[in-house]
Amino acid sequence: MNQTDVPPVLVTGATGRVGRLVVGQLLDAGVPVRALTRRSGAAVTLPAKAEMFTGDLTVPESLDPALSGAGAVFLVWTAPPRTAEAVVERLATHVRRVVFLSSPHRTPHPFFRQPNPMAVLHAGIERLIAATGLESTTLRPGMYASNSLAWWAPAIRAGEVVRWPYGAAETAPVDDRDIAAVAARTICHDGYAGGDYVLTGPESLTQAAQVDAIGDALGRRIPFEEMTPDEFRSLWEGAAPSSAVDMLLAAWGAAVGQPAYVSTAVADILGTPPRTLRQWATDHATAFTKDS
């Protein structure tokens, strides 16, 4: 593919855990990439082939240089909702296609049906995009495998017991790399306009079993101990918004006693099965060791 014949793709949230992977996937496919960051210094971790732009979703006009001449946008919303309408209007003025990283708030499973401020935000942006007539694709990842880095890696690195609420709650963690690969394919190839895809891993696992899978990847047993919801709230007080903590607790509580929602979207789009949590943990084993 000759990069001069392909309009560049603007990737918002380019330094985030999915955005940076999308940048790499697109560059590997020979697609020119514009990486949007709020701070110019944050771009140094991205591939040199990516063209860097500084812009802020809360200042819609700041996006114009990055959008001018672009063909598509990978949209990760990382701002309050007040400027969403103006940003989406700008996208519709400049580009033909948008792939939006949303959430599975439409999925008929109790885990995804709990009150969730982020789901409300995502639903509003989806309505704005739909009203523009843009070629759009909506990606709805479930639980991210990489959440375990923030949740459990500190205790695992320290050789401590992993204490967590609702150990029996089942989810189907999806590998961030699979999310990015789906995003890149739906951006680069026709046939996905109007698509709405829930992305999950291949298996339903309790949270306790997920810790076991990480232990298997590390070659040692990791002890797991149940904690109460109130203990969890105290643990995360000041470290995460209380609304997010309450949302997680409600979702896990609703998921106890039934298998997680598992979709085939990753395999359907990529032609290969999604990675298992154990595969993800094996590939990220150093993040769980003392020396990482």
Coordinates of C-alpha atoms in Angstrom, one line a residue:
M1 CA 0.0 0.0 0.0
N2 CA 1.3 3.4 -1.0
Q3 CA 0.8 5.7 2.0
T4 CA 0.5 8.8 -0.3
D5 CA -2.7 7.3 -1.8
V6 CA -4.4 6.8 1.6
P7 CA -5.9 9.6 3.6
P8 CA -4.5 9.6 7.2
V9 CA -6.5 8.3 10.1
L10 CA -6.8 10.5 13.2
V11 CA -6.5 8.5 16.4
T12 CA -7.8 10.3 19.5
G13 CA -6.7 9.0 22.9
A14 CA -3.5 8.0 21.1
T15 CA -1.4 7.4 24.3
G16 CA -4.1 5.3 26.0
R17 CA -4.0 1.6 26.4
V18 CA -6.1 0.9 23.2
G19 CA -5.3 4.1 21.2
R20 CA -1.5 3.4 21.2
L21 CA -2.2 -0.1 19.9
V22 CA -4.5 1.2 17.2
V23 CA -1.7 3.5 16.1
G24 CA 0.6 0.6 15.7
Q25 CA -1.9 -1.6 14.0
L26 CA -2.7 1.1 11.4
L27 CA 1.0 1.8 10.7
D28 CA 1.7 -1.9 10.3
A29 CA -1.1 -1.9 7.7
G30 CA 0.5 0.9 5.8
V31 CA -2.0 3.5 6.8
P32 CA -0.7 7.0 7.7
V33 CA -1.7 8.0 11.2
R34 CA -2.2 11.3 13.0
A35 CA -2.0 10.8 16.8
L36 CA -3.8 13.3 18.9
T37 CA -2.6 14.0 22.4
R38 CA -3.5 16.8 24.8
R39 CA 0.2 17.4 25.7
S40 CA 2.9 17.3 23.2
G41 CA 5.4 15.6 25.5
A42 CA 3.1 12.6 25.8
A43 CA 3.6 11.7 22.2
V44 CA 7.2 10.6 22.7
T45 CA 6.1 7.0 23.5
L46 CA 4.4 6.6 20.1
P47 CA 6.0 5.2 16.9
A48 CA 8.1 7.7 15.0
K49 CA 6.1 7.2 11.9
A50 CA 3.0 8.6 13.5
E51 CA 2.3 12.3 12.8
M52 CA 1.8 14.1 16.1
F53 CA -0.9 16.6 16.8
T54 CA -1.8 18.4 20.0
G55 CA -5.5 18.9 20.6
D56 CA -8.2 18.8 23.3
L57 CA -11.7 17.5 23.0
T58 CA -12.8 20.2 25.4
V59 CA -11.6 22.8 22.8
P60 CA -13.2 21.6 19.6
E61 CA -11.5 24.1 17.3
S62 CA -8.1 22.7 18.4
L63 CA -8.9 19.6 16.4
D64 CA -9.1 21.3 13.1
P65 CA -5.4 21.0 12.1
A66 CA -5.5 17.2 12.8
L67 CA -8.8 16.7 11.0
S68 CA -7.9 18.7 7.8
G69 CA -7.4 16.2 5.1
A70 CA -8.0 13.1 7.3
G71 CA -10.2 10.3 6.0
A72 CA -11.3 8.6 9.2
V73 CA -11.2 9.0 13.0
F74 CA -10.8 6.5 15.8
L75 CA -12.7 8.2 18.5
V76 CA -12.0 7.6 22.2
W77 CA -14.0 10.1 24.3
T78 CA -11.8 11.2 27.2
A79 CA -13.5 14.5 28.2
P80 CA -16.7 15.8 29.8
P81 CA -19.8 15.6 27.6
R82 CA -20.4 19.4 27.1
T83 CA -18.3 19.7 23.9
A84 CA -19.3 16.4 22.4
E85 CA -21.8 17.9 20.0
A86 CA -19.3 20.5 18.6
V87 CA -16.6 17.8 18.2
V88 CA -18.9 15.4 16.4
E89 CA -20.0 18.3 14.1
R90 CA -16.3 18.9 13.3
L91 CA -15.8 15.2 12.5
A92 CA -18.7 15.2 10.1
T93 CA -17.3 18.3 8.3
H94 CA -13.9 16.8 7.7
V95 CA -14.0 13.0 7.5
R96 CA -16.0 10.2 6.0
R97 CA -15.7 7.5 8.6
V98 CA -15.6 7.3 12.4
V99 CA -15.0 4.2 14.6
F100 CA -16.2 5.0 18.1
L101 CA -14.9 3.1 21.2
S102 CA -18.0 2.8 23.3
S103 CA -19.3 0.3 25.9
P104 CA -21.8 -2.6 25.9
H105 CA -24.6 -0.6 27.5
R106 CA -27.2 -2.1 25.1
T107 CA -26.2 -5.7 25.9
P108 CA -29.0 -7.7 27.6
H109 CA -26.9 -9.0 30.4
P110 CA -27.2 -7.9 34.1
F111 CA -23.5 -7.1 34.3
F112 CA -23.9 -4.3 31.6
R113 CA -27.4 -3.1 32.7
Q114 CA -26.4 -1.4 36.0
P115 CA -26.5 2.4 36.3
N116 CA -23.3 3.7 34.7
P117 CA -22.4 7.4 34.0
M118 CA -20.0 6.4 31.3
A119 CA -22.7 4.4 29.5
V120 CA -24.9 7.5 29.5
L121 CA -22.1 9.5 28.0
H122 CA -21.4 6.9 25.3
A123 CA -25.1 6.6 24.4
G124 CA -25.3 10.4 23.9
I125 CA -22.2 10.5 21.7
E126 CA -23.6 7.5 19.6
R127 CA -26.8 9.5 19.0
L128 CA -24.8 12.5 17.9
I129 CA -22.8 10.5 15.5
A130 CA -25.9 8.8 14.1
A131 CA -27.5 12.1 13.4
T132 CA -24.6 13.3 11.2
G133 CA -24.8 10.6 8.5
L134 CA -21.2 9.7 9.0
E135 CA -20.1 6.1 8.1
S136 CA -19.8 4.9 11.7
T137 CA -18.9 1.7 13.5
T138 CA -19.4 1.2 17.2
L139 CA -17.1 -1.0 19.2
R140 CA -18.2 -2.1 22.7
P141 CA -15.5 -3.9 24.6
G142 CA -16.6 -5.7 27.8
M143 CA -14.1 -6.0 30.7
Y144 CA -10.6 -5.3 29.6
A145 CA -7.9 -7.9 30.5
S146 CA -5.5 -5.1 31.3
N147 CA -7.7 -4.0 34.2
S148 CA -5.9 -6.6 36.2
L149 CA -2.7 -4.5 36.0
A150 CA -4.3 -1.8 38.2
W151 CA -6.5 -4.1 40.3
W152 CA -4.3 -7.1 41.1
A153 CA -0.7 -6.6 39.9
P154 CA 0.4 -4.6 43.0
A155 CA -0.6 -7.4 45.4
I156 CA 0.8 -10.1 43.1
R157 CA 4.2 -8.3 42.7
A158 CA 4.4 -8.0 46.5
G159 CA 3.6 -11.7 47.0
E160 CA 0.5 -10.8 48.9
V161 CA -3.0 -12.3 48.9
V162 CA -5.3 -10.7 46.2
R163 CA -8.3 -9.4 48.2
W164 CA -11.3 -8.5 46.0
P165 CA -15.1 -8.4 46.2
Y166 CA -17.5 -10.7 44.4
G167 CA -14.9 -13.4 43.5
A168 CA -17.7 -15.5 42.0
A169 CA -18.8 -12.8 39.6
E170 CA -18.1 -14.0 36.0
T171 CA -16.8 -11.8 33.2
A172 CA -15.1 -12.5 29.8
P173 CA -12.0 -10.2 29.7
V174 CA -10.9 -9.1 26.3
D175 CA -7.3 -8.5 25.3
D176 CA -6.6 -4.9 24.4
R177 CA -4.7 -6.1 21.3
D178 CA -7.8 -7.7 20.0
I179 CA -9.8 -4.5 20.5
A180 CA -7.2 -2.6 18.6
A181 CA -7.0 -5.1 15.8
V182 CA -10.8 -5.0 15.3
A183 CA -10.6 -1.2 15.4
A184 CA -7.9 -1.1 12.7
R185 CA -9.8 -3.5 10.5
T186 CA -13.1 -1.6 10.7
I187 CA -11.3 1.6 9.9
C188 CA -9.3 0.3 7.0
H189 CA -11.8 -1.9 5.3
D190 CA -15.2 -1.3 3.8
G191 CA -18.2 -3.3 4.9
Y192 CA -18.4 -2.2 8.6
A193 CA -20.4 1.0 8.2
G194 CA -23.3 0.8 10.6
G195 CA -21.7 -2.1 12.5
D196 CA -22.2 -2.4 16.2
Y197 CA -19.9 -5.0 17.9
V198 CA -19.7 -6.2 21.5
L199 CA -16.1 -7.4 22.0
T200 CA -15.3 -10.0 24.7
G201 CA -12.7 -12.6 25.4
P202 CA -13.5 -16.3 24.6
E203 CA -14.4 -17.5 28.0
S204 CA -16.5 -16.8 31.0
L205 CA -14.3 -16.8 34.2
T206 CA -15.0 -15.8 37.8
Q207 CA -12.8 -13.1 39.1
A208 CA -11.1 -15.7 41.4
A209 CA -10.5 -17.9 38.3
Q210 CA -9.0 -14.9 36.5
V211 CA -6.5 -14.5 39.3
D212 CA -5.8 -18.3 39.0
A213 CA -5.2 -17.8 35.3
I214 CA -2.6 -15.1 36.0
G215 CA -1.0 -17.4 38.5
D216 CA -0.8 -20.2 35.9
A217 CA 0.9 -17.8 33.5
L218 CA 3.4 -16.9 36.2
G219 CA 3.9 -20.5 37.3
R220 CA 2.8 -20.1 40.8
R221 CA -0.4 -20.1 42.9
I222 CA -1.8 -16.7 43.8
P223 CA -4.0 -16.8 46.9
F224 CA -7.4 -15.1 46.6
E225 CA -9.5 -13.8 49.5
E226 CA -13.0 -12.3 49.4
M227 CA -13.5 -8.8 50.7
T228 CA -16.8 -7.0 51.4
P229 CA -18.1 -4.2 49.2
D230 CA -17.6 -1.8 52.0
E231 CA -14.0 -2.8 52.4
F232 CA -13.6 -2.3 48.6
R233 CA -15.1 1.2 48.9
S234 CA -12.6 2.1 51.6
L235 CA -9.7 0.7 49.6
W236 CA -10.5 2.8 46.6
E237 CA -11.6 6.0 48.4
G238 CA -9.7 8.9 46.8
A239 CA -8.1 6.7 44.1
A240 CA -11.2 6.3 41.9
P241 CA -14.5 8.2 41.6
S242 CA -17.2 6.9 44.0
S243 CA -19.6 6.6 41.1
A244 CA -17.2 4.2 39.3
V245 CA -16.7 2.1 42.4
D246 CA -20.4 1.9 42.9
M247 CA -20.9 0.9 39.3
L248 CA -18.3 -1.9 39.5
L249 CA -19.8 -3.3 42.7
A250 CA -23.3 -3.2 41.3
A251 CA -22.2 -4.9 38.0
W252 CA -20.2 -7.6 39.8
G253 CA -23.0 -8.3 42.2
A254 CA -25.5 -8.6 39.4
A255 CA -23.1 -11.0 37.6
V256 CA -22.8 -13.6 40.4
G257 CA -24.5 -16.9 39.6
Q258 CA -24.6 -16.7 35.8
P259 CA -22.1 -17.0 32.9
A260 CA -20.7 -13.8 31.4
Y261 CA -21.8 -12.6 28.1
V262 CA -19.5 -14.0 25.4
S263 CA -19.6 -12.7 21.8
T264 CA -18.0 -14.0 18.6
A265 CA -17.3 -10.6 17.2
V266 CA -13.5 -10.7 17.5
A267 CA -13.3 -14.0 15.6
D268 CA -15.9 -12.9 13.1
I269 CA -14.1 -9.8 12.2
L270 CA -10.5 -10.9 12.5
G271 CA -10.9 -14.5 11.3
T272 CA -8.9 -15.7 14.4
P273 CA -10.1 -16.5 17.9
P274 CA -9.7 -13.9 20.6
R275 CA -6.8 -14.3 23.0
T276 CA -7.5 -16.0 26.3
L277 CA -6.8 -14.3 29.6
R278 CA -4.0 -16.8 30.2
Q279 CA -2.4 -15.8 26.8
W280 CA -2.7 -12.1 27.8
A281 CA -1.1 -12.8 31.2
T282 CA 1.7 -14.9 29.7
D283 CA 2.5 -12.0 27.3
H284 CA 2.4 -9.5 30.2
A285 CA 4.1 -11.6 32.9
T286 CA 6.8 -9.1 33.6
A287 CA 4.2 -6.6 34.7
F288 CA 3.3 -9.0 37.6
T289 CA 6.9 -9.6 38.8
K290 CA 8.9 -7.8 41.4
D291 CA 11.4 -6.6 38.9
S292 CA 8.9 -4.9 36.5

